[in-house]
């Protein structure tokens, strides 16, 4: 199939490359000329495992092209997927990028006699596809929905595992405006993906996406609430508590005598809270949107407020443990919002750095992939020291905070001979280290939910 993708960020680029790898002819469009230039040459603009290898292969095979011309891309394809950003604005979701993309697609459709399906892949609040987007396309094209196809196909990939998730999805949700839209659009996935395909209405598809994110974010805030209770009582390790919960046979059933842990258990984890480009903005967006319909969601408010308090709790505890932060040397390990990505949007590490900023501490930091993006976000007056080889200076630190559980940090901190001269306090903010291994190495250690 010939597919165009409008917006070539994390979702657009991964989707485009993976669909080309599955045999489709893909044109990825972006308004940022630098992105278009780079990916045309097979260079990725984001860090994502396996993406560069796949991109190079599909560019070489001639199945993947990049362009800044939406009109041409729409005219030369059968399906257009909108994958532009939907940030949280002042009072709710900001649909301006969706509006611009839909208008351009509409204008192109006005000049195209053939049937074409428009798909919204971006995360948008319910009713956006079947009202907002439909009306823009209808008014710009002069056609009625039905003459063109319309679907909402939410994306569930996780950054850091995006290529694998896209190629092996758990489910494909297609919110179709009508039968023809569905029958045409399902060919994008047909024959390639071995998973349930759920056909629903566009607004149901939109709410499935939000509700999936809410569930996962809620589990994280639930775990952090239990951690706060454990810390205040003392003598309890929240990770043991959460493990104890996970053994409930309704959560992890036994198969051949062994407990099978569902993937969702990964979110039953106390740490430094959730970040990234999705959970925080999506929960706020659906919260504000449902208020417009007269319902004020309490559980979502609590999920967000527990999350926002998490880095404050870390900063306050650190200050208590070190008595004062004045002149103290701190090493933040990890800047991205999760491992195996360079994405620092809503990163808990950057939030923590902002909270430590006025405390007169010397803040050093390191990250295997996200330093360049962090430099764009943290203003120079903060005086953040970006360290190439953190191993070289780690023993000079007063505290080392593990903020993003990259494997290399976990390995370095928990394996090998007892480190000489390590007198710093190790604060495992993400609950990633094995406390017994750390204790055997004689390192001073605290962790979220362990006091
Ligand atoms: P992003 O900011 O990384 O990428 C968006 C891209 O769209 C940018 O490169 C921008 O230049 C381009 N763009 C904006 N307006 C355009 C226009 N009119 N024409 C052409 N290009 C345009 O965003 P993202 O993280 O890929 O997210 C995209 C959408 O997917 C969002 O709604 C997000 O919530 C959703 N989503 C994201 C993820 C994720 O893990 N990042 C997962 C699932 C869903």
PDB file of C-alpha atoms in Angstrom, residues 353-354 357-358 361 363 375 377-384 386:
ATOM      1  CA  UNK A 353      17.409  19.395  38.867  1.00  0.00           C
ATOM      2  CA  UNK A 354      15.046  22.390  38.837  1.00  0.00           C
ATOM      3  CA  UNK A 357      18.772  24.523  41.519  1.00  0.00           C
ATOM      4  CA  UNK A 358      18.546  27.054  44.388  1.00  0.00           C
ATOM      5  CA  UNK A 361      24.789  22.319  45.350  1.00  0.00           C
ATOM      6  CA  UNK A 363      25.090  19.243  40.282  1.00  0.00           C
ATOM      7  CA  UNK A 375      21.207  20.889  27.171  1.00  0.00           C
ATOM      8  CA  UNK A 377      16.007  22.196  28.132  1.00  0.00           C
ATOM      9  CA  UNK A 378      18.139  23.231  31.107  1.00  0.00           C
ATOM     10  CA  UNK A 379      19.129  26.908  31.010  1.00  0.00           C
ATOM     11  CA  UNK A 380      22.886  27.594  31.358  1.00  0.00           C
ATOM     12  CA  UNK A 381      22.407  29.634  34.577  1.00  0.00           C
ATOM     13  CA  UNK A 382      21.616  26.374  36.390  1.00  0.00           C
ATOM     14  CA  UNK A 383      25.314  25.521  36.042  1.00  0.00           C
ATOM     15  CA  UNK A 384      24.650  21.827  35.431  1.00  0.00           C
ATOM     16  CA  UNK A 386      27.612  17.386  32.075  1.00  0.00           C
TER      17      UNK A 386
END
